[in-house]
Structure formats: C-alpha cells, structure tokens
Amino acid sequence: MSGFDIHRIEREGVERWEHAFEADPVSGEKFYLNVAYPYPSGGMHVGHGRTYIIPDVLARFQRMKGRQVLFPMAFHVTGTPVIGISRRIAHGDEEAIGLYRDLYRVPQDVLDRFVDPMEIVGFFSQEYMRIMGRCGLSIDWRRRFTTIDPQYSRFIEWQYSHLHERGYVVRGAHPVKYCPQCENPVGDHDLLEGDRAEIIRFTLVMFRFRDALIPTATLRPETTYGVTNLWVDPGVTYVRIRIDGQEWIVSPEAAEKLALQDHEVFVLEQIPGSDLVDKTVTHPLSGEVPILPAAFVDPDMGTGIVMSVPAHAPFDYIALRDLQRQGRYTGLRPISLIAVEGYGEFPAVDAVERAGILDQNDPGMDALTQEVYSAEFSRGRLHERYGGKTVREARDEVAALMTEQYGSVVMYEFDTRPVICRCGSRVYLKILHDQWFLQYSDPLWKEEVHRQVAAMSLVPTEVRAEFDRTIDWLKDWACTRRVGLGTKLPWDPAWIIEPLSDSTIYMAYYTIAHRLREIPAENLTPEVFDYIFLGRGEPETLDRETLDELRQEFTYWYPYDYRFSAKDLISNHLTFQLFHHRAIFPGELQPGGMVVFGMGLLNGAKMSSSKGNVFLLEDALDEFGADTVRMFLVGSAEPWQDFDWRNELVSSTRKQIERFWNTVQEAMSAEGGQPIDTWLKSRLQRRIAATTAALEGFQTRQALQEAFFGIEADLKWYRRRLTEGSAGGAVLWDLSRVWIRLLAPIIPFTCEAAWREIGEEGLVSFAPWPVADEELIEPEIELAEDILARTVEDIESIMKLIQMEPASITLFIAPEWKRTIFSTVAASSDRTKVTREVMAIEGMRQRGREAADVVKQITRLVLKFPPQLVDQLRQSAIDEREVFEGAREFLEKEFGVPVRILDAEESRHAKASGALPFKPAIVIE
RNA sequence: GCGGGGGUUGCCGAGCCCGGUCAAAGGCGCAGGGCUUAGGACCCUGUCUCACAGGAGUUCGAGCGUUCGAAUCGCUCCCCCCGCACCA
C-alpha cells in the first residue's frame, strides 16, 4: 500500500509518457483533433490550461476507445507583437519589463536577451512545451513547428499560389489606421486611446466656387437636393490647396488628412473663413446657394465646411433659426425632400421645436440628430420629384451618381475621437495601395462555406448561427503587411502574409510536419505539396518513395475530426480556415467538426494578461498538482461555458482525488461477497454508460459528475448497506479497475499510478475503455434499493420531528388492492378522470369512500415519484414485503431498535390504514 | 447599432429542448456533531419559512397568459455578458 505522493506520481507520469503519444498511421480507426496554436509571447495562465486540457481529455478518451489519436501542437510566431515587446524592453519601458520580470518571472539574464524578438518566442515556446508536459497533455511533440520555419514558409507559399491562381487573392486600396510618427499602420491593440473608433466613409459633395471647388463631407448624399446654403466658421482660417490637378478650399486639418488618403496636396494660400461668408457656390443638384456663418462647424471634421439641409438636419435648422432670429437671411426657407411617417414636411424642424431646443449649443442636439437621421433612413422616402425611392436605396444611388458625374470623391474619418497611438502621436487614416486581399466577399465562395458549415458537427450547436452570420458578414480581408515576421508573398515579395492568413490550413501540415523537418526547404517546391496534398504531378526534388509515404500519412489523418478553440475566434480564424479548406482541398478533405470554448474568469472577473488579472498555470500546478488543476478545469463548467477559477474551490478538488486514491487502496484488501454487491455492479454499468455518452457528446463536466461523484454516491450507499463489520466485497476490486479507467482521461497521473498499484500491466492511457455490460444490470434490485432508501429517508425525517427516544419501528405494507389502484393511476393518461376509472374496477365500489381517498393519495404519490420509477414500479412484480424483510437487519442496524414488518390490513393501528404501495406506513414507538 | 448568449435558493452552478421526479443535483461557504493532543485533515447532519409523524406555505429577473399542473411552453418588459476585423 503506497501513500499518495503527488509529486512522485507526476514525475513518473511525465517520464513514462515522454514518447508514448507519438502517433503513426496504423490500420485501425483514427481520430485527429487539434487546437488553435498559441502565440508564445508571455506566460501561460490557467485559461490557456483549459484550452489544451479539455481536448486532451477527449484525446485520451478516444485513445482508450481504441482509436489511433493524433493530437499535435505548434507555435504561432508570425506578426508584430513580439517585435513591439522587444522594442519596448529595449527602450526600457517599465511597464513591459515589469510584466515580464514580475508577473511572468523571466530570469534577468534571459530578459536581457529579449531585445531580440526571436529570443522571446524561443524562450516561451520552450516554457509552453515544458508546462504542457507537466499538465499531462498527450501531444505528439515530434510534429511541433513554428510558423517561421523555412519548411512552413514553403507550405504557405504553395497555399497562396493556389489562392492567387484561383482568383481568391486580389489587389486593391484599403483605408487603415496609421501613425505618421511610427510611419506604420496601427492595430487597435497599438492604441492608447480610441481603440473602438470605426472608419466612416464620407462622400465629398463638390460645390463650385469661382475657379475652385468647396467640398463638403456628408453621410447623406441624397440630401444634396435640399441644400439651402453652406456653413463655414468665420473664425477659422481655411486653405486653398492644389489637389490632383484641381483647386479646393478646405480647413488645414482636412488638407493634412487628404494628403494621406491617396491625394497629392499642395497648400497654395490661406483664406479667412470670414472672406467666404455671403459668397455663393453652385452644385448641379442644389443650384446656387450662399455661404453662411455658423459656430458649430468643426475644422477637424470632414473638410471643415458643411452643406446645410435645414429641412432634414437639426443642426442646420437650428443654426439657420439662430441667424434668422437676429433678423438675418430671413429669406431662406428649408427645402423638403424626404417624407417620413410621424413627421411633417420638415422633420428636422418638427423635431427641434418638439424638443424645445434653445440654440445650437444645446446638449440634446446629438441625440436629436440621431433620431431624425435614423427615422429617415429606416422609414423615409424621397419625394416624387427627386425620384421617389426609399432613402435606403437613394443613398447609394446618389453617391454613385455623384462620383461618376459630379466629381465627388470619398473621404474617410473616425467615428470617435481622439485616436492616439502608443507613441503618443495622433492617428490618421491612410489609404494603403497595392494591398492584397483575400476575397471573402465572393458570394460563390461564401456559399460553399455555408454548405460546409451545414455539413459539419458543431459543439455546441448554437454556434452554427454565429458561423453563418460571420460568413455573410465577412468582407475582403487585407492579408498582407509591410512589417512583422512571416512568409513573403511569393509573387510580390515586398509584402508579408499576415498572421491570421498564414494559419488557416496548418492542420494539414501537422500530418507530415515531423517528416518535413528532415527535408531541405528548397526541395519543398509547390509541386511537392501538390503531390502530397492533392495527389497530382511528378515532382523531381524528392524521391517517389518519400513522396508516397508523405501522401499516405496525410490521407490517413486527414480530414481532421475536430478543431477546438475559444469562441472569440469564430468571427475570424475559425471561419477563415473553412474558407481556405474549401479553396484548397477537395470535398472529402473538408473539416469534420469544431468545438467552441467559453472564456475564463478569475474570481469572477475576466482573465486578461494585460490587466495582470491572471493565475499562472505553473503556479497552479505547483500549488495544487496537475490532476487537481485538470479535474477542476474539466469539472467547473462544460467546455462551451465560461468557467471561473477560484482557489478555494480548487483545493477541495484535491481532496476528492485523494479520496479516490484511498478508496482504490482500500479495495485491494476487499474479499468475499455481500448481498448488496449485485446492486453495486448494476449501478456501475449505468455509470459506465452515462460517462461514455457524456464524453461522446463532449460534455466533460457531465462525464466527471457521473464517473466521479456518481460512483462515489453509489459507494456511499453500498457501504451503508454492508453487513456489520464488513469493509466490502471483492466487487470493489472490479469497481476499482473500471473506476480508474473512467477517470484516466481526466486525472491521468493519479490513474496511471493507481493502475500500476493494483497490478495492471502497461499504461492505463492505452487500456481499453470500460464497456457497460447489459447482463449485469438488475432493474429489480435497483428498484428494491430505491424503495428502501426512500423509506429510510421517511423514517429519518419522522425521527427528527418527534424528538423522542424510539423503542421500536414498525412498517405496514399496503394491501394488494391499493397496488391495483397504483397500477391504474400510473397507467392512466388523463389523471383528472382516474377516480372514475378506478371505481369501475370490480370490487372497488364497495370500498366506497376509502377507495376514492386512496386514489387521491396515490395520484399524489405517482406525481411525486420520477416518471421512470413509476413505470418501473407499475410493470414490476416486486414483492414489497420481501424487500423490507430482506432489509430488516439493515434497518435495525441503522436505527438501533427492533424493526417489525406487518401487513397493514392485519393491524388495527390507526396509522396502518395510511400505508401506500411502495410507501409503507411507519410507526415509531 | 448589428449579431450571439444569459438572468435559478448565501455564492458558484445543474435543471429547462422532451411541462408533473423540483424546495429544486453537485460543489463552496456557514452551523452543529463525531474523530482527535490538536486541526486549515477526515466523517456525519443541517442550511427558504412554518410544523413534536413522513406535512404545509412562499420561491427560480418582473408581469401577464396557456394548462388539472410551469423554473420548464407563449407574449411583454427590465438587466447582464461576449463578438463586430486587418489583430493574436
């Protein structure tokens, strides 16, 4: 008998498993599962732990079911994050250094080398491997790679050549957030402020002003028909610029922005806003209109000059009203062009007057503007003389007309401000040229992916709607970058393939990764990959034998069965990979299924490395042990639910594992037989079946409930039912052999040790999964125990109530005719008419009132019992008296007093008449 | 705003899809008892309210409704969380 030494057990497990899970093709059935690989730029926390442990539990389960299981892992190192981190560390950024030194506890000498980004990924990928090993992950590490390995780059080049050939990669221009200080596009995570800012596309409506143009930015080009004037701020100094061969008048801020948006801009001269006031401009859709002064005009928004549609824009109306109240421009009248339900001829006028707005500085103006705009957009319609279309339709049409005929161009702006880069500089919008896009907008491609999603197994099923929605919503994706680590675009090497785009079909790469490592990258030509993955061509850089082996291994594993990932990747990665699989691989190699995980919380708050709200996985392993961590992560929630890590809950998990270990130890000395053994065996078969079903459905938490807590509960009743002095029969030994295997996927270290402890050969990790034996299921015996347990509960609750020292217990068994009523009630479909049904039975009527009362009581009893139990009771021939007689000794032991079993009808005791079938009357004296 | 998911007894979290096993699993916390030199270990009991005979009453975000019967079905409302792009 050995003590439970968790450290020794874990050490031994890691050693014994070192090469155990290296999986090569065999003749049997395979199961290939994979997980979104990590980006090793920081420490692993318990949230990461769960992401890999749950798939591992399922991998281990499938392996014990006899399948050849492939569970690989690699490291994603492409992109810019580590470059940024190393730069910050090199610059002595205290925040970054603190994070790595204090939170992740990187040794100083290693930290010093972090000025090189490769050192960061090198260090952390080793750490990840080591910690994943400590977690007991059954990974085939031979297949590990990083996304900047030269062989992997050849693979990505092959993939992109195909995408390019098939027209899925196209060239275009693209607006991005851009920092002029860093001279780089910036992502949301690079921003100090404004990370929620969205890019808005404005149409510039070009008004002619003498020999120049005055562009005004609008989101509602269709309202140009209703323009009555322009607004300028007389206090602002505007500039005249030469731009793309024309001359425009705009604010200086606008000139700067336009210069980044695909225009060549030269500032010619300055023009005070006051000089523009009272001049006139013209536009084909509005005719000649004056320029008026207004204070609300923001030179940093759009072009700094605004077109005015007082009939439909509250700001325009109020500014006009302010002027007219001073007796100026009283001749100007709003021009109505949109009819919208709930408003009169001039919606903006109605809204402003209704809301009682005082002037253009009123704080309610923004909300009011929103109200009018959205009412017009959703329900508005242009008047007949302007075409009669809905606003929704007219907007795009007029915008197109403007661009084609009236010289309009597009200008981009952020919807919120300020937007500030980490470097402190203001962020602008820049049009990037010659950008390469993955054409996810292609309707045929989308359609194919929709069909794929429909054919896949998705867990949980609710995510299907989210996938379909993502497919519809995806637009073209800019798939190349100027900076960062990654593979160069094969036909345009000035670009690097972006990190999300180089990680879409690497699950195929795993199948041969360990073999490719031995082949010089230059030999991995596109022809080689064509041969391996598509089975065609005659490559010359590799010998035929190797090629055939590679092809065989690929086709053995592929397609993968399940991919696991957290749910935040649905809207990009998980959907992208489906697009790419459709584009590259034939129908029979498409993904089989996906399991989408919930998020991790720490003490109820969202886990986040950047906020320091994390619990490091290694600390958890040190403090609680690997199996405890595994069991907690598996047991706290189903995979797709959010889970919450709380230390105090974790420590109780540890005690549970020790309890299991002790039970197994004790069972080794069990011998002989006990009457209750059959019951335990029967229950065990049900636990096996339930655990198996739960794991087949990816319900790891449910599986643990059955396999651990369920069996424990059974054992508790079993021990209670043992005869005095017995520690249990040899059945406990059988139970241990099953129990260890049922828990092996979840707490493999403990189970591996226990398996050896009980004298079994080989690794439990490869032991056959238990199968429920129908022959051992004894419904009648389970039923009898059920009735007994209910009666014990009844006795206990009475004893508690009466608070007296009992001298004896008498059970009265209900007579046969009540059993007849029970069957009738149980079988009845309409319980409101059951009394009539019973009274129709021969002999019932003369029992009169008593029978009617009993029907009422039994109906209540039937409703209270589980429906399944009722069915069983109705159909079984169980002899109640025998059940209780058989348990008399047990009852006497339990309650420490003599127990009598009597027939109710043979007693005159007042309580005896209350006996019901399967619920004897109880008298305690 | 758009899309997805939720609100259950002190807390976490089952159950709701397939209405009666539900006062509602399990865990944590708390209380009492046992064991013990001691215990942050282990075991037992209790933990909505009332009740000295196995019972009754009020609960499952709020409010209506369907039904003999609703945490579970329908409608309305309130609140919370997640994703929304060039980024891992």
PDB file of N, CA and C in Angstrom, chain A residues 574-645:
ATOM      1  N   LEU A 574     -11.696  30.788 -37.084  1.00  0.00           N
ATOM      2  CA  LEU A 574     -12.419  29.540 -37.314  1.00  0.00           C
ATOM      3  C   LEU A 574     -13.196  29.569 -38.629  1.00  0.00           C
ATOM      4  N   THR A 575     -13.653  30.747 -38.986  1.00  0.00           N
ATOM      5  CA  THR A 575     -14.360  30.869 -40.255  1.00  0.00           C
ATOM      6  C   THR A 575     -13.375  30.935 -41.431  1.00  0.00           C
ATOM      7  N   PHE A 576     -12.282  31.660 -41.218  1.00  0.00           N
ATOM      8  CA  PHE A 576     -11.263  31.732 -42.283  1.00  0.00           C
ATOM      9  C   PHE A 576     -10.820  30.337 -42.707  1.00  0.00           C
ATOM     10  N   GLN A 577     -10.538  29.497 -41.710  1.00  0.00           N
ATOM     11  CA  GLN A 577      -9.973  28.195 -42.042  1.00  0.00           C
ATOM     12  C   GLN A 577     -10.962  27.385 -42.887  1.00  0.00           C
ATOM     13  N   LEU A 578     -12.245  27.637 -42.698  1.00  0.00           N
ATOM     14  CA  LEU A 578     -13.217  26.930 -43.535  1.00  0.00           C
ATOM     15  C   LEU A 578     -13.134  27.427 -44.977  1.00  0.00           C
ATOM     16  N   PHE A 579     -13.005  28.738 -45.139  1.00  0.00           N
ATOM     17  CA  PHE A 579     -12.857  29.303 -46.479  1.00  0.00           C
ATOM     18  C   PHE A 579     -11.639  28.688 -47.183  1.00  0.00           C
ATOM     19  N   HIS A 580     -10.542  28.648 -46.461  1.00  0.00           N
ATOM     20  CA  HIS A 580      -9.313  28.162 -47.093  1.00  0.00           C
ATOM     21  C   HIS A 580      -9.373  26.678 -47.408  1.00  0.00           C
ATOM     22  N   HIS A 581      -9.971  25.915 -46.513  1.00  0.00           N
ATOM     23  CA  HIS A 581     -10.103  24.486 -46.813  1.00  0.00           C
ATOM     24  C   HIS A 581     -10.926  24.289 -48.089  1.00  0.00           C
ATOM     25  N   ARG A 582     -11.995  25.053 -48.208  1.00  0.00           N
ATOM     26  CA  ARG A 582     -12.828  24.932 -49.421  1.00  0.00           C
ATOM     27  C   ARG A 582     -12.008  25.279 -50.660  1.00  0.00           C
ATOM     28  N   ALA A 583     -11.178  26.308 -50.519  1.00  0.00           N
ATOM     29  CA  ALA A 583     -10.457  26.782 -51.704  1.00  0.00           C
ATOM     30  C   ALA A 583      -9.314  25.855 -52.113  1.00  0.00           C
ATOM     31  N   ILE A 584      -8.739  25.160 -51.143  1.00  0.00           N
ATOM     32  CA  ILE A 584      -7.544  24.373 -51.451  1.00  0.00           C
ATOM     33  C   ILE A 584      -7.834  22.884 -51.618  1.00  0.00           C
ATOM     34  N   PHE A 585      -8.643  22.338 -50.707  1.00  0.00           N
ATOM     35  CA  PHE A 585      -8.788  20.880 -50.660  1.00  0.00           C
ATOM     36  C   PHE A 585     -10.094  20.398 -51.280  1.00  0.00           C
ATOM     37  N   PRO A 586     -10.071  19.186 -51.803  1.00  0.00           N
ATOM     38  CA  PRO A 586     -11.300  18.613 -52.368  1.00  0.00           C
ATOM     39  C   PRO A 586     -12.323  18.274 -51.265  1.00  0.00           C
ATOM     40  N   GLY A 587     -13.535  17.984 -51.684  1.00  0.00           N
ATOM     41  CA  GLY A 587     -14.664  17.789 -50.776  1.00  0.00           C
ATOM     42  C   GLY A 587     -14.428  16.796 -49.663  1.00  0.00           C
ATOM     43  N   GLU A 588     -13.741  15.694 -49.969  1.00  0.00           N
ATOM     44  CA  GLU A 588     -13.611  14.654 -48.942  1.00  0.00           C
ATOM     45  C   GLU A 588     -12.582  15.014 -47.873  1.00  0.00           C
ATOM     46  N   LEU A 589     -11.864  16.117 -48.047  1.00  0.00           N
ATOM     47  CA  LEU A 589     -10.861  16.505 -47.056  1.00  0.00           C
ATOM     48  C   LEU A 589     -11.288  17.722 -46.230  1.00  0.00           C
ATOM     49  N   GLN A 590     -12.571  18.034 -46.254  1.00  0.00           N
ATOM     50  CA  GLN A 590     -13.044  19.194 -45.507  1.00  0.00           C
ATOM     51  C   GLN A 590     -13.188  18.859 -44.024  1.00  0.00           C
ATOM     52  N   PRO A 591     -13.025  19.888 -43.160  1.00  0.00           N
ATOM     53  CA  PRO A 591     -13.065  19.676 -41.705  1.00  0.00           C
ATOM     54  C   PRO A 591     -14.327  18.947 -41.244  1.00  0.00           C
ATOM     55  N   GLY A 592     -14.145  18.085 -40.239  1.00  0.00           N
ATOM     56  CA  GLY A 592     -15.274  17.318 -39.735  1.00  0.00           C
ATOM     57  C   GLY A 592     -16.109  18.056 -38.714  1.00  0.00           C
ATOM     58  N   GLY A 593     -15.456  18.741 -37.774  1.00  0.00           N
ATOM     59  CA  GLY A 593     -16.244  19.402 -36.743  1.00  0.00           C
ATOM     60  C   GLY A 593     -15.426  20.401 -35.938  1.00  0.00           C
ATOM     61  N   MET A 594     -16.139  21.177 -35.136  1.00  0.00           N
ATOM     62  CA  MET A 594     -15.467  22.160 -34.284  1.00  0.00           C
ATOM     63  C   MET A 594     -16.137  22.183 -32.924  1.00  0.00           C
ATOM     64  N   VAL A 595     -15.319  22.415 -31.905  1.00  0.00           N
ATOM     65  CA  VAL A 595     -15.833  22.586 -30.548  1.00  0.00           C
ATOM     66  C   VAL A 595     -15.398  23.970 -30.087  1.00  0.00           C
ATOM     67  N   VAL A 596     -16.356  24.760 -29.705  1.00  0.00           N
ATOM     68  CA  VAL A 596     -16.074  26.151 -29.377  1.00  0.00           C
ATOM     69  C   VAL A 596     -16.167  26.363 -27.864  1.00  0.00           C
ATOM     70  N   PHE A 597     -15.090  26.889 -27.272  1.00  0.00           N
ATOM     71  CA  PHE A 597     -14.991  27.040 -25.820  1.00  0.00           C
ATOM     72  C   PHE A 597     -15.500  28.375 -25.319  1.00  0.00           C
ATOM     73  N   GLY A 598     -15.869  28.382 -24.056  1.00  0.00           N
ATOM     74  CA  GLY A 598     -16.181  29.631 -23.358  1.00  0.00           C
ATOM     75  C   GLY A 598     -14.900  30.292 -22.868  1.00  0.00           C
ATOM     76  N   MET A 599     -15.066  31.385 -22.185  1.00  0.00           N
ATOM     77  CA  MET A 599     -13.919  32.178 -21.734  1.00  0.00           C
ATOM     78  C   MET A 599     -13.591  31.869 -20.274  1.00  0.00           C
ATOM     79  N   GLY A 600     -12.432  32.329 -19.846  1.00  0.00           N
ATOM     80  CA  GLY A 600     -12.015  32.086 -18.482  1.00  0.00           C
ATOM     81  C   GLY A 600     -12.164  33.312 -17.594  1.00  0.00           C
ATOM     82  N   LEU A 601     -12.648  33.057 -16.379  1.00  0.00           N
ATOM     83  CA  LEU A 601     -12.738  34.132 -15.394  1.00  0.00           C
ATOM     84  C   LEU A 601     -11.840  33.769 -14.211  1.00  0.00           C
ATOM     85  N   LEU A 602     -11.337  34.794 -13.538  1.00  0.00           N
ATOM     86  CA  LEU A 602     -10.559  34.574 -12.325  1.00  0.00           C
ATOM     87  C   LEU A 602     -11.292  35.279 -11.196  1.00  0.00           C
ATOM     88  N   ASN A 603     -11.773  34.500 -10.239  1.00  0.00           N
ATOM     89  CA  ASN A 603     -12.577  35.059  -9.149  1.00  0.00           C
ATOM     90  C   ASN A 603     -13.688  35.964  -9.669  1.00  0.00           C
ATOM     91  N   GLY A 604     -14.308  35.543 -10.734  1.00  0.00           N
ATOM     92  CA  GLY A 604     -15.466  36.261 -11.258  1.00  0.00           C
ATOM     93  C   GLY A 604     -15.147  37.364 -12.247  1.00  0.00           C
ATOM     94  N   ALA A 605     -13.851  37.730 -12.402  1.00  0.00           N
ATOM     95  CA  ALA A 605     -13.512  38.799 -13.341  1.00  0.00           C
ATOM     96  C   ALA A 605     -12.800  38.219 -14.553  1.00  0.00           C
ATOM     97  N   LYS A 606     -12.936  38.871 -15.672  1.00  0.00           N
ATOM     98  CA  LYS A 606     -12.353  38.365 -16.899  1.00  0.00           C
ATOM     99  C   LYS A 606     -10.837  38.256 -16.779  1.00  0.00           C
ATOM    100  N   MET A 607     -10.294  37.117 -17.226  1.00  0.00           N
ATOM    101  CA  MET A 607      -8.861  36.921 -17.155  1.00  0.00           C
ATOM    102  C   MET A 607      -8.192  37.666 -18.290  1.00  0.00           C
ATOM    103  N   SER A 608      -7.168  38.415 -17.964  1.00  0.00           N
ATOM    104  CA  SER A 608      -6.507  39.203 -19.005  1.00  0.00           C
ATOM    105  C   SER A 608      -5.068  39.471 -18.608  1.00  0.00           C
ATOM    106  N   SER A 609      -4.148  39.021 -19.470  1.00  0.00           N
ATOM    107  CA  SER A 609      -2.728  39.190 -19.162  1.00  0.00           C
ATOM    108  C   SER A 609      -2.360  40.662 -19.034  1.00  0.00           C
ATOM    109  N   SER A 610      -2.929  41.469 -19.932  1.00  0.00           N
ATOM    110  CA  SER A 610      -2.513  42.876 -19.941  1.00  0.00           C
ATOM    111  C   SER A 610      -2.963  43.586 -18.667  1.00  0.00           C
ATOM    112  N   LYS A 611      -4.046  43.100 -18.063  1.00  0.00           N
ATOM    113  CA  LYS A 611      -4.501  43.739 -16.826  1.00  0.00           C
ATOM    114  C   LYS A 611      -3.888  43.075 -15.596  1.00  0.00           C
ATOM    115  N   GLY A 612      -3.081  42.032 -15.840  1.00  0.00           N
ATOM    116  CA  GLY A 612      -2.449  41.367 -14.704  1.00  0.00           C
ATOM    117  C   GLY A 612      -3.404  40.476 -13.934  1.00  0.00           C
ATOM    118  N   ASN A 613      -4.631  40.344 -14.421  1.00  0.00           N
ATOM    119  CA  ASN A 613      -5.623  39.518 -13.734  1.00  0.00           C
ATOM    120  C   ASN A 613      -5.530  38.075 -14.243  1.00  0.00           C
ATOM    121  N   VAL A 614      -4.443  37.416 -13.863  1.00  0.00           N
ATOM    122  CA  VAL A 614      -4.260  36.041 -14.319  1.00  0.00           C
ATOM    123  C   VAL A 614      -3.717  35.193 -13.176  1.00  0.00           C
ATOM    124  N   PHE A 615      -3.967  33.909 -13.283  1.00  0.00           N
ATOM    125  CA  PHE A 615      -3.336  32.963 -12.365  1.00  0.00           C
ATOM    126  C   PHE A 615      -2.472  32.080 -13.245  1.00  0.00           C
ATOM    127  N   LEU A 616      -1.162  32.105 -13.018  1.00  0.00           N
ATOM    128  CA  LEU A 616      -0.268  31.385 -13.906  1.00  0.00           C
ATOM    129  C   LEU A 616      -0.464  29.878 -13.759  1.00  0.00           C
ATOM    130  N   LEU A 617      -0.466  29.231 -14.896  1.00  0.00           N
ATOM    131  CA  LEU A 617      -0.688  27.791 -14.915  1.00  0.00           C
ATOM    132  C   LEU A 617       0.368  27.066 -14.085  1.00  0.00           C
ATOM    133  N   GLU A 618       1.609  27.507 -14.217  1.00  0.00           N
ATOM    134  CA  GLU A 618       2.664  26.808 -13.486  1.00  0.00           C
ATOM    135  C   GLU A 618       2.482  26.950 -11.979  1.00  0.00           C
ATOM    136  N   ASP A 619       2.051  28.124 -11.531  1.00  0.00           N
ATOM    137  CA  ASP A 619       1.787  28.306 -10.100  1.00  0.00           C
ATOM    138  C   ASP A 619       0.685  27.354  -9.651  1.00  0.00           C
ATOM    139  N   ALA A 620      -0.324  27.202 -10.494  1.00  0.00           N
ATOM    140  CA  ALA A 620      -1.415  26.301 -10.154  1.00  0.00           C
ATOM    141  C   ALA A 620      -0.913  24.869 -10.058  1.00  0.00           C
ATOM    142  N   LEU A 621      -0.044  24.481 -10.984  1.00  0.00           N
ATOM    143  CA  LEU A 621       0.497  23.127 -10.962  1.00  0.00           C
ATOM    144  C   LEU A 621       1.321  22.899  -9.691  1.00  0.00           C
ATOM    145  N   ASP A 622       2.130  23.902  -9.336  1.00  0.00           N
ATOM    146  CA  ASP A 622       2.954  23.777  -8.139  1.00  0.00           C
ATOM    147  C   ASP A 622       2.095  23.674  -6.884  1.00  0.00           C
ATOM    148  N   GLU A 623       1.073  24.524  -6.859  1.00  0.00           N
ATOM    149  CA  GLU A 623       0.301  24.619  -5.628  1.00  0.00           C
ATOM    150  C   GLU A 623      -0.669  23.446  -5.456  1.00  0.00           C
ATOM    151  N   PHE A 624      -1.285  23.001  -6.546  1.00  0.00           N
ATOM    152  CA  PHE A 624      -2.369  22.023  -6.414  1.00  0.00           C
ATOM    153  C   PHE A 624      -2.057  20.667  -7.048  1.00  0.00           C
ATOM    154  N   GLY A 625      -1.133  20.636  -7.970  1.00  0.00           N
ATOM    155  CA  GLY A 625      -0.869  19.395  -8.695  1.00  0.00           C
ATOM    156  C   GLY A 625      -1.644  19.356 -10.002  1.00  0.00           C
ATOM    157  N   ALA A 626      -1.063  18.662 -10.967  1.00  0.00           N
ATOM    158  CA  ALA A 626      -1.607  18.670 -12.323  1.00  0.00           C
ATOM    159  C   ALA A 626      -3.021  18.088 -12.385  1.00  0.00           C
ATOM    160  N   ASP A 627      -3.231  16.949 -11.740  1.00  0.00           N
ATOM    161  CA  ASP A 627      -4.542  16.323 -11.820  1.00  0.00           C
ATOM    162  C   ASP A 627      -5.624  17.184 -11.176  1.00  0.00           C
ATOM    163  N   THR A 628      -5.268  17.843 -10.097  1.00  0.00           N
ATOM    164  CA  THR A 628      -6.237  18.728  -9.455  1.00  0.00           C
ATOM    165  C   THR A 628      -6.624  19.847 -10.412  1.00  0.00           C
ATOM    166  N   VAL A 629      -5.615  20.433 -11.045  1.00  0.00           N
ATOM    167  CA  VAL A 629      -5.887  21.508 -11.993  1.00  0.00           C
ATOM    168  C   VAL A 629      -6.772  20.989 -13.124  1.00  0.00           C
ATOM    169  N   ARG A 630      -6.430  19.814 -13.626  1.00  0.00           N
ATOM    170  CA  ARG A 630      -7.214  19.231 -14.722  1.00  0.00           C
ATOM    171  C   ARG A 630      -8.651  18.981 -14.290  1.00  0.00           C
ATOM    172  N   MET A 631      -8.775  18.321 -13.143  1.00  0.00           N
ATOM    173  CA  MET A 631     -10.119  17.960 -12.702  1.00  0.00           C
ATOM    174  C   MET A 631     -10.947  19.203 -12.432  1.00  0.00           C
ATOM    175  N   PHE A 632     -10.328  20.212 -11.880  1.00  0.00           N
ATOM    176  CA  PHE A 632     -11.094  21.433 -11.622  1.00  0.00           C
ATOM    177  C   PHE A 632     -11.538  22.077 -12.924  1.00  0.00           C
ATOM    178  N   LEU A 633     -10.602  22.195 -13.873  1.00  0.00           N
ATOM    179  CA  LEU A 633     -10.925  22.874 -15.126  1.00  0.00           C
ATOM    180  C   LEU A 633     -11.988  22.112 -15.910  1.00  0.00           C
ATOM    181  N   VAL A 634     -11.954  20.806 -15.816  1.00  0.00           N
ATOM    182  CA  VAL A 634     -12.934  19.990 -16.527  1.00  0.00           C
ATOM    183  C   VAL A 634     -14.282  20.021 -15.812  1.00  0.00           C
ATOM    184  N   GLY A 635     -14.216  20.063 -14.474  1.00  0.00           N
ATOM    185  CA  GLY A 635     -15.443  19.908 -13.710  1.00  0.00           C
ATOM    186  C   GLY A 635     -16.185  21.187 -13.428  1.00  0.00           C
ATOM    187  N   SER A 636     -15.565  22.333 -13.636  1.00  0.00           N
ATOM    188  CA  SER A 636     -16.235  23.560 -13.213  1.00  0.00           C
ATOM    189  C   SER A 636     -17.279  24.020 -14.218  1.00  0.00           C
ATOM    190  N   ALA A 637     -17.156  23.635 -15.465  1.00  0.00           N
ATOM    191  CA  ALA A 637     -18.163  24.042 -16.457  1.00  0.00           C
ATOM    192  C   ALA A 637     -17.991  23.160 -17.679  1.00  0.00           C
ATOM    193  N   GLU A 638     -19.021  23.059 -18.486  1.00  0.00           N
ATOM    194  CA  GLU A 638     -18.868  22.355 -19.755  1.00  0.00           C
ATOM    195  C   GLU A 638     -17.944  23.182 -20.651  1.00  0.00           C
ATOM    196  N   PRO A 639     -17.315  22.549 -21.648  1.00  0.00           N
ATOM    197  CA  PRO A 639     -16.318  23.270 -22.446  1.00  0.00           C
ATOM    198  C   PRO A 639     -16.811  24.602 -23.014  1.00  0.00           C
ATOM    199  N   TRP A 640     -18.055  24.646 -23.445  1.00  0.00           N
ATOM    200  CA  TRP A 640     -18.527  25.852 -24.144  1.00  0.00           C
ATOM    201  C   TRP A 640     -19.005  26.930 -23.186  1.00  0.00           C
ATOM    202  N   GLN A 641     -19.026  26.589 -21.879  1.00  0.00           N
ATOM    203  CA  GLN A 641     -19.453  27.603 -20.920  1.00  0.00           C
ATOM    204  C   GLN A 641     -18.242  28.344 -20.375  1.00  0.00           C
ATOM    205  N   ASP A 642     -18.464  29.552 -19.891  1.00  0.00           N
ATOM    206  CA  ASP A 642     -17.399  30.279 -19.231  1.00  0.00           C
ATOM    207  C   ASP A 642     -17.097  29.573 -17.911  1.00  0.00           C
ATOM    208  N   PHE A 643     -15.836  29.564 -17.538  1.00  0.00           N
ATOM    209  CA  PHE A 643     -15.505  28.947 -16.248  1.00  0.00           C
ATOM    210  C   PHE A 643     -14.836  29.979 -15.351  1.00  0.00           C
ATOM    211  N   ASP A 644     -14.887  29.710 -14.067  1.00  0.00           N
ATOM    212  CA  ASP A 644     -14.382  30.659 -13.088  1.00  0.00           C
ATOM    213  C   ASP A 644     -13.372  29.956 -12.184  1.00  0.00           C
ATOM    214  N   TRP A 645     -12.142  30.431 -12.182  1.00  0.00           N
ATOM    215  CA  TRP A 645     -11.114  29.834 -11.334  1.00  0.00           C
ATOM    216  C   TRP A 645     -11.159  30.490  -9.956  1.00  0.00           C
TER     217      TRP A 645
END
